[in-house]
Amino acid sequence: MDELYEALDGALADGGRRWLDEALTFLSLDPGAITELFPATGLNCGRAPLAGPPGWTADEAARTVLLCALPTDRLRPAELYLRGGTAERRAILKALPHLIDRTAEGDARTVLAGIGADLVAAALGDPALAPVALGAVDALDGAAYRRAVLACVRAGVPLSAVQGLERRDDPLLARELAARARDLVVAGRRVPRELWCFVQRHPDVLRDIAALLAPGPPVEGRRMAWIALTERIAVLSTRRV
């Protein structure tokens, strides 16, 4: 946030700085004023690109500053997101990592991360917001991160575009992605190659998929998919010997 503050201070004209200072004072007295101040930020602070952090504009940085000034129990990013236009939604998605970072561990952080996962999932369907949403995924914690990754998979986002995936690979995420692969197999749909590549790091998970498909003769629509899956498991098992 220090870099963001510094860049914003250098980008705002006197009128913009004065407005932001007054807005922060209003919020300290009445956090509910965010519903009026948030949409007015672009008009008062401008939308010029910042010279500091790449990809940020003055209104996005100022909106992030306003959100971070709110008490944790008064944060309502989902409400602001639903009310806002594209510029406001972009700012909320960009602010998410900063909001989560300043929230102490515990229930409040878990709730905020869950809200963040929902917002990321909602934004993936909008080409103007999807890249920003992907940038917020790695800030999410635990279950919220896994939910966001699954939302990316359902939206057809390549796993290579999901930040933090290599570093945060764990059996829980692998099982959830494997469940998605299993659903696609049962439905007779193609499983994206990179999804297989990720799941196959966990051979036990692959065996679980086969075990769920194995009872009884597979219906014709999924017969070839089942054969391909068992062959892949056999290859993996051979490599591990």
mmCIF file of C-alpha atoms in Angstrom:
data_model
loop_
_atom_site.group_PDB
_atom_site.id
_atom_site.type_symbol
_atom_site.label_atom_id
_atom_site.label_comp_id
_atom_site.label_asym_id
_atom_site.label_seq_id
_atom_site.Cartn_x
_atom_site.Cartn_y
_atom_site.Cartn_z
ATOM 1 C CA MET A 1 0.000 0.000 0.000
ATOM 2 C CA ASP A 2 2.903 2.430 0.624
ATOM 3 C CA GLU A 3 3.816 2.482 -3.069
ATOM 4 C CA LEU A 4 0.160 3.002 -3.979
ATOM 5 C CA TYR A 5 -0.213 5.913 -1.534
ATOM 6 C CA GLU A 6 2.962 7.572 -2.799
ATOM 7 C CA ALA A 7 2.007 7.241 -6.466
ATOM 8 C CA LEU A 8 -1.500 8.508 -5.773
ATOM 9 C CA ASP A 9 -0.224 11.531 -3.861
ATOM 10 C CA GLY A 10 1.932 12.493 -6.842
ATOM 11 C CA ALA A 11 -0.885 12.000 -9.344
ATOM 12 C CA LEU A 12 -3.679 14.010 -7.725
ATOM 13 C CA ALA A 13 -4.134 17.705 -8.257
ATOM 14 C CA ASP A 14 -4.787 19.885 -5.224
ATOM 15 C CA GLY A 15 -8.550 19.539 -5.636
ATOM 16 C CA GLY A 16 -8.308 15.743 -5.820
ATOM 17 C CA ARG A 17 -6.117 15.492 -2.731
ATOM 18 C CA ARG A 18 -8.433 17.773 -0.814
ATOM 19 C CA TRP A 19 -11.471 15.741 -1.837
ATOM 20 C CA LEU A 20 -9.805 12.458 -0.830
ATOM 21 C CA ASP A 21 -8.745 13.856 2.553
ATOM 22 C CA GLU A 22 -12.293 15.056 3.198
ATOM 23 C CA ALA A 23 -13.715 11.720 2.059
ATOM 24 C CA LEU A 24 -11.475 9.863 4.520
ATOM 25 C CA THR A 25 -12.645 12.189 7.284
ATOM 26 C CA PHE A 26 -16.290 11.513 6.388
ATOM 27 C CA LEU A 27 -15.642 7.760 6.484
ATOM 28 C CA SER A 28 -14.051 7.986 9.921
ATOM 29 C CA LEU A 29 -17.269 9.583 11.174
ATOM 30 C CA ASP A 30 -19.733 7.562 9.091
ATOM 31 C CA PRO A 31 -18.492 4.386 7.320
ATOM 32 C CA GLY A 32 -21.848 4.184 5.539
ATOM 33 C CA ALA A 33 -20.818 7.222 3.476
ATOM 34 C CA ILE A 34 -18.799 4.838 1.281
ATOM 35 C CA THR A 35 -21.923 4.175 -0.797
ATOM 36 C CA GLU A 36 -21.885 7.826 -1.943
ATOM 37 C CA LEU A 37 -18.141 8.452 -1.938
ATOM 38 C CA PHE A 38 -17.115 5.334 -3.847
ATOM 39 C CA PRO A 39 -18.955 6.145 -7.120
ATOM 40 C CA ALA A 40 -17.920 9.822 -6.897
ATOM 41 C CA THR A 41 -14.197 9.018 -6.736
ATOM 42 C CA GLY A 42 -13.563 8.917 -10.463
ATOM 43 C CA LEU A 43 -15.056 12.370 -11.001
ATOM 44 C CA ASN A 44 -13.053 13.929 -8.169
ATOM 45 C CA CYS A 45 -9.720 12.100 -8.465
ATOM 46 C CA GLY A 46 -9.593 11.496 -12.201
ATOM 47 C CA ARG A 47 -8.716 8.333 -14.104
ATOM 48 C CA ALA A 48 -5.168 9.080 -15.189
ATOM 49 C CA PRO A 49 -2.664 6.188 -15.072
ATOM 50 C CA LEU A 50 -0.353 6.239 -12.060
ATOM 51 C CA ALA A 51 3.365 6.634 -12.587
ATOM 52 C CA GLY A 52 4.049 4.097 -9.828
ATOM 53 C CA PRO A 53 2.422 0.646 -9.708
ATOM 54 C CA PRO A 54 1.822 -0.488 -13.309
ATOM 55 C CA GLY A 55 -1.766 -0.922 -14.436
ATOM 56 C CA TRP A 56 -3.313 1.330 -11.786
ATOM 57 C CA THR A 57 -5.303 4.498 -12.388
ATOM 58 C CA ALA A 58 -5.871 7.345 -9.930
ATOM 59 C CA ASP A 59 -9.515 6.450 -9.302
ATOM 60 C CA GLU A 60 -8.661 2.772 -8.672
ATOM 61 C CA ALA A 61 -5.969 3.704 -6.165
ATOM 62 C CA ALA A 62 -8.185 6.264 -4.421
ATOM 63 C CA ARG A 63 -11.048 3.776 -4.181
ATOM 64 C CA THR A 64 -8.657 1.226 -2.673
ATOM 65 C CA VAL A 65 -7.555 3.804 -0.103
ATOM 66 C CA LEU A 66 -11.196 4.468 0.811
ATOM 67 C CA LEU A 67 -11.990 0.769 1.164
ATOM 68 C CA CYS A 68 -8.919 0.155 3.315
ATOM 69 C CA ALA A 69 -10.005 2.992 5.617
ATOM 70 C CA LEU A 70 -13.227 1.190 6.510
ATOM 71 C CA PRO A 71 -13.500 -0.887 9.688
ATOM 72 C CA THR A 72 -13.430 -4.587 8.882
ATOM 73 C CA ASP A 73 -16.976 -5.095 10.107
ATOM 74 C CA ARG A 74 -18.253 -2.387 7.760
ATOM 75 C CA LEU A 75 -16.675 -3.738 4.584
ATOM 76 C CA ARG A 76 -19.366 -4.511 2.001
ATOM 77 C CA PRO A 77 -17.433 -5.070 -1.246
ATOM 78 C CA ALA A 78 -20.144 -7.270 -2.760
ATOM 79 C CA GLU A 79 -22.773 -4.531 -2.343
ATOM 80 C CA LEU A 80 -20.518 -1.935 -3.948
ATOM 81 C CA TYR A 81 -19.675 -4.370 -6.732
ATOM 82 C CA LEU A 82 -23.323 -5.024 -7.573
ATOM 83 C CA ARG A 83 -24.125 -1.304 -7.619
ATOM 84 C CA GLY A 84 -21.038 -0.228 -9.535
ATOM 85 C CA GLY A 85 -20.104 0.064 -13.166
ATOM 86 C CA THR A 86 -17.045 -1.452 -14.802
ATOM 87 C CA ALA A 87 -14.583 1.100 -13.372
ATOM 88 C CA GLU A 88 -15.847 0.580 -9.831
ATOM 89 C CA ARG A 89 -15.825 -3.193 -10.175
ATOM 90 C CA ARG A 90 -12.258 -3.130 -11.471
ATOM 91 C CA ALA A 91 -11.242 -1.086 -8.449
ATOM 92 C CA ILE A 92 -12.884 -3.525 -6.027
ATOM 93 C CA LEU A 93 -11.149 -6.501 -7.634
ATOM 94 C CA LYS A 94 -7.797 -4.692 -7.492
ATOM 95 C CA ALA A 95 -8.403 -3.721 -3.877
ATOM 96 C CA LEU A 96 -9.165 -7.292 -2.755
ATOM 97 C CA PRO A 97 -5.534 -8.327 -2.090
ATOM 98 C CA HIS A 98 -4.990 -5.184 0.012
ATOM 99 C CA LEU A 99 -8.230 -5.675 1.928
ATOM 100 C CA ILE A 100 -7.471 -9.313 2.700
ATOM 101 C CA ASP A 101 -3.878 -8.501 3.642
ATOM 102 C CA ARG A 102 -4.991 -5.936 6.240
ATOM 103 C CA THR A 103 -7.657 -8.236 7.723
ATOM 104 C CA ALA A 104 -6.491 -10.241 10.719
ATOM 105 C CA GLU A 105 -6.615 -14.018 10.641
ATOM 106 C CA GLY A 106 -9.926 -15.491 11.730
ATOM 107 C CA ASP A 107 -13.572 -15.459 10.748
ATOM 108 C CA ALA A 108 -13.496 -11.955 9.243
ATOM 109 C CA ARG A 109 -10.660 -12.874 6.896
ATOM 110 C CA THR A 110 -12.361 -16.140 5.912
ATOM 111 C CA VAL A 111 -15.604 -14.333 5.124
ATOM 112 C CA LEU A 112 -13.836 -11.644 3.104
ATOM 113 C CA ALA A 113 -11.869 -14.234 1.142
ATOM 114 C CA GLY A 114 -15.109 -16.093 0.412
ATOM 115 C CA ILE A 115 -16.687 -12.879 -0.862
ATOM 116 C CA GLY A 116 -13.588 -12.342 -2.972
ATOM 117 C CA ALA A 117 -13.962 -15.790 -4.544
ATOM 118 C CA ASP A 118 -17.582 -15.000 -5.426
ATOM 119 C CA LEU A 119 -16.595 -11.688 -7.004
ATOM 120 C CA VAL A 120 -13.817 -13.341 -9.007
ATOM 121 C CA ALA A 121 -16.258 -15.962 -10.289
ATOM 122 C CA ALA A 122 -18.753 -13.258 -11.277
ATOM 123 C CA ALA A 123 -16.093 -11.198 -13.051
ATOM 124 C CA LEU A 124 -14.739 -14.045 -15.184
ATOM 125 C CA GLY A 125 -17.668 -13.739 -17.574
ATOM 126 C CA ASP A 126 -16.832 -10.118 -18.394
ATOM 127 C CA PRO A 127 -13.844 -9.680 -20.770
ATOM 128 C CA ALA A 128 -13.158 -6.239 -19.301
ATOM 129 C CA LEU A 129 -12.917 -7.619 -15.762
ATOM 130 C CA ALA A 130 -11.555 -11.149 -16.187
ATOM 131 C CA PRO A 131 -7.841 -10.192 -16.308
ATOM 132 C CA VAL A 132 -8.208 -8.124 -13.122
ATOM 133 C CA ALA A 133 -10.112 -10.951 -11.422
ATOM 134 C CA LEU A 134 -7.308 -13.393 -12.242
ATOM 135 C CA GLY A 135 -4.864 -11.003 -10.608
ATOM 136 C CA ALA A 136 -6.828 -11.204 -7.359
ATOM 137 C CA VAL A 137 -7.039 -15.005 -7.131
ATOM 138 C CA ASP A 138 -3.690 -15.579 -5.422
ATOM 139 C CA ALA A 139 -4.668 -13.251 -2.565
ATOM 140 C CA LEU A 140 -7.468 -15.592 -1.507
ATOM 141 C CA ASP A 141 -7.030 -18.009 1.372
ATOM 142 C CA GLY A 142 -7.573 -21.766 1.541
ATOM 143 C CA ALA A 143 -11.035 -22.842 0.483
ATOM 144 C CA ALA A 144 -11.702 -19.484 -1.192
ATOM 145 C CA TYR A 145 -8.637 -19.956 -3.390
ATOM 146 C CA ARG A 146 -9.782 -23.428 -4.407
ATOM 147 C CA ARG A 147 -13.283 -22.108 -5.184
ATOM 148 C CA ALA A 148 -11.811 -19.392 -7.392
ATOM 149 C CA VAL A 149 -9.609 -21.895 -9.245
ATOM 150 C CA LEU A 150 -12.630 -24.116 -9.918
ATOM 151 C CA ALA A 151 -14.561 -21.071 -11.152
ATOM 152 C CA CYS A 152 -11.703 -20.396 -13.575
ATOM 153 C CA VAL A 153 -11.847 -23.981 -14.839
ATOM 154 C CA ARG A 154 -15.617 -23.797 -15.349
ATOM 155 C CA ALA A 155 -15.226 -20.499 -17.191
ATOM 156 C CA GLY A 156 -12.683 -22.039 -19.560
ATOM 157 C CA VAL A 157 -9.745 -20.022 -18.216
ATOM 158 C CA PRO A 158 -6.450 -21.853 -18.868
ATOM 159 C CA LEU A 159 -4.877 -23.048 -15.634
ATOM 160 C CA SER A 160 -1.611 -21.467 -16.802
ATOM 161 C CA ALA A 161 -3.288 -18.064 -16.335
ATOM 162 C CA VAL A 162 -4.173 -18.731 -12.671
ATOM 163 C CA GLN A 163 -1.605 -17.118 -10.400
ATOM 164 C CA GLY A 164 -0.040 -19.158 -7.630
ATOM 165 C CA LEU A 165 -1.206 -22.539 -8.898
ATOM 166 C CA GLU A 166 2.214 -24.170 -9.042
ATOM 167 C CA ARG A 167 3.074 -22.918 -5.571
ATOM 168 C CA ARG A 168 -0.278 -23.752 -3.987
ATOM 169 C CA ASP A 169 -0.825 -27.206 -5.444
ATOM 170 C CA ASP A 170 -2.134 -29.511 -2.713
ATOM 171 C CA PRO A 171 -4.174 -32.743 -2.488
ATOM 172 C CA LEU A 172 -7.387 -30.867 -1.626
ATOM 173 C CA LEU A 173 -7.185 -28.734 -4.756
ATOM 174 C CA ALA A 174 -6.199 -31.771 -6.811
ATOM 175 C CA ARG A 175 -9.245 -33.685 -5.570
ATOM 176 C CA GLU A 176 -11.577 -30.807 -6.414
ATOM 177 C CA LEU A 177 -10.083 -30.491 -9.884
ATOM 178 C CA ALA A 178 -10.271 -34.279 -10.225
ATOM 179 C CA ALA A 179 -13.974 -34.118 -9.367
ATOM 180 C CA ARG A 180 -14.387 -31.632 -12.203
ATOM 181 C CA ALA A 181 -12.492 -33.965 -14.550
ATOM 182 C CA ARG A 182 -14.673 -36.868 -13.409
ATOM 183 C CA ASP A 183 -17.862 -34.890 -14.104
ATOM 184 C CA LEU A 184 -16.625 -34.093 -17.606
ATOM 185 C CA VAL A 185 -15.748 -37.748 -18.219
ATOM 186 C CA VAL A 186 -19.158 -38.961 -17.017
ATOM 187 C CA ALA A 187 -20.854 -36.379 -19.229
ATOM 188 C CA GLY A 188 -18.852 -37.559 -22.214
ATOM 189 C CA ARG A 189 -17.142 -34.182 -22.537
ATOM 190 C CA ARG A 190 -13.494 -33.498 -23.264
ATOM 191 C CA VAL A 191 -11.230 -32.914 -20.274
ATOM 192 C CA PRO A 192 -8.786 -30.046 -20.992
ATOM 193 C CA ARG A 193 -5.269 -31.382 -21.377
ATOM 194 C CA GLU A 194 -3.798 -29.068 -18.726
ATOM 195 C CA LEU A 195 -6.424 -30.201 -16.235
ATOM 196 C CA TRP A 196 -5.234 -33.780 -16.734
ATOM 197 C CA CYS A 197 -1.633 -32.586 -16.414
ATOM 198 C CA PHE A 198 -2.422 -31.004 -13.052
ATOM 199 C CA VAL A 199 -4.473 -33.900 -11.662
ATOM 200 C CA GLN A 200 -2.008 -36.558 -12.783
ATOM 201 C CA ARG A 201 0.534 -35.265 -10.269
ATOM 202 C CA HIS A 202 -1.636 -37.111 -7.751
ATOM 203 C CA PRO A 203 -2.021 -40.732 -8.969
ATOM 204 C CA ASP A 204 -4.183 -41.637 -5.971
ATOM 205 C CA VAL A 205 -6.688 -39.039 -7.094
ATOM 206 C CA LEU A 206 -6.731 -40.516 -10.583
ATOM 207 C CA ARG A 207 -7.399 -43.948 -9.101
ATOM 208 C CA ASP A 208 -10.349 -42.465 -7.212
ATOM 209 C CA ILE A 209 -11.843 -41.277 -10.499
ATOM 210 C CA ALA A 210 -11.447 -44.739 -12.003
ATOM 211 C CA ALA A 211 -12.987 -46.340 -8.924
ATOM 212 C CA LEU A 212 -16.067 -44.154 -9.247
ATOM 213 C CA LEU A 213 -16.463 -45.022 -12.898
ATOM 214 C CA ALA A 214 -15.634 -48.696 -12.602
ATOM 215 C CA PRO A 215 -18.739 -50.279 -10.945
ATOM 216 C CA GLY A 216 -20.913 -51.917 -13.582
ATOM 217 C CA PRO A 217 -20.307 -51.736 -17.325
ATOM 218 C CA PRO A 218 -19.653 -48.135 -18.390
ATOM 219 C CA VAL A 219 -22.324 -46.770 -20.690
ATOM 220 C CA GLU A 220 -21.275 -46.445 -24.315
ATOM 221 C CA GLY A 221 -21.075 -42.665 -24.137
ATOM 222 C CA ARG A 222 -18.247 -42.786 -21.599
ATOM 223 C CA ARG A 223 -16.608 -46.089 -22.479
ATOM 224 C CA MET A 224 -13.691 -44.611 -24.390
ATOM 225 C CA ALA A 225 -13.136 -41.924 -21.759
ATOM 226 C CA TRP A 226 -12.999 -44.587 -19.051
ATOM 227 C CA ILE A 227 -10.484 -46.629 -21.071
ATOM 228 C CA ALA A 228 -8.326 -43.548 -21.633
ATOM 229 C CA LEU A 229 -8.386 -42.783 -17.930
ATOM 230 C CA THR A 230 -7.351 -46.273 -16.849
ATOM 231 C CA GLU A 231 -4.574 -46.306 -19.446
ATOM 232 C CA ARG A 232 -3.293 -42.970 -18.107
ATOM 233 C CA ILE A 233 -3.245 -44.399 -14.565
ATOM 234 C CA ALA A 234 -1.332 -47.443 -15.765
ATOM 235 C CA VAL A 235 1.302 -45.241 -17.425
ATOM 236 C CA LEU A 236 1.671 -43.137 -14.290
ATOM 237 C CA SER A 237 1.980 -46.191 -12.067
ATOM 238 C CA THR A 238 4.718 -47.581 -14.339
ATOM 239 C CA ARG A 239 6.639 -44.306 -14.160
ATOM 240 C CA ARG A 240 6.532 -44.341 -10.353
ATOM 241 C CA VAL A 241 8.009 -47.833 -10.063
#
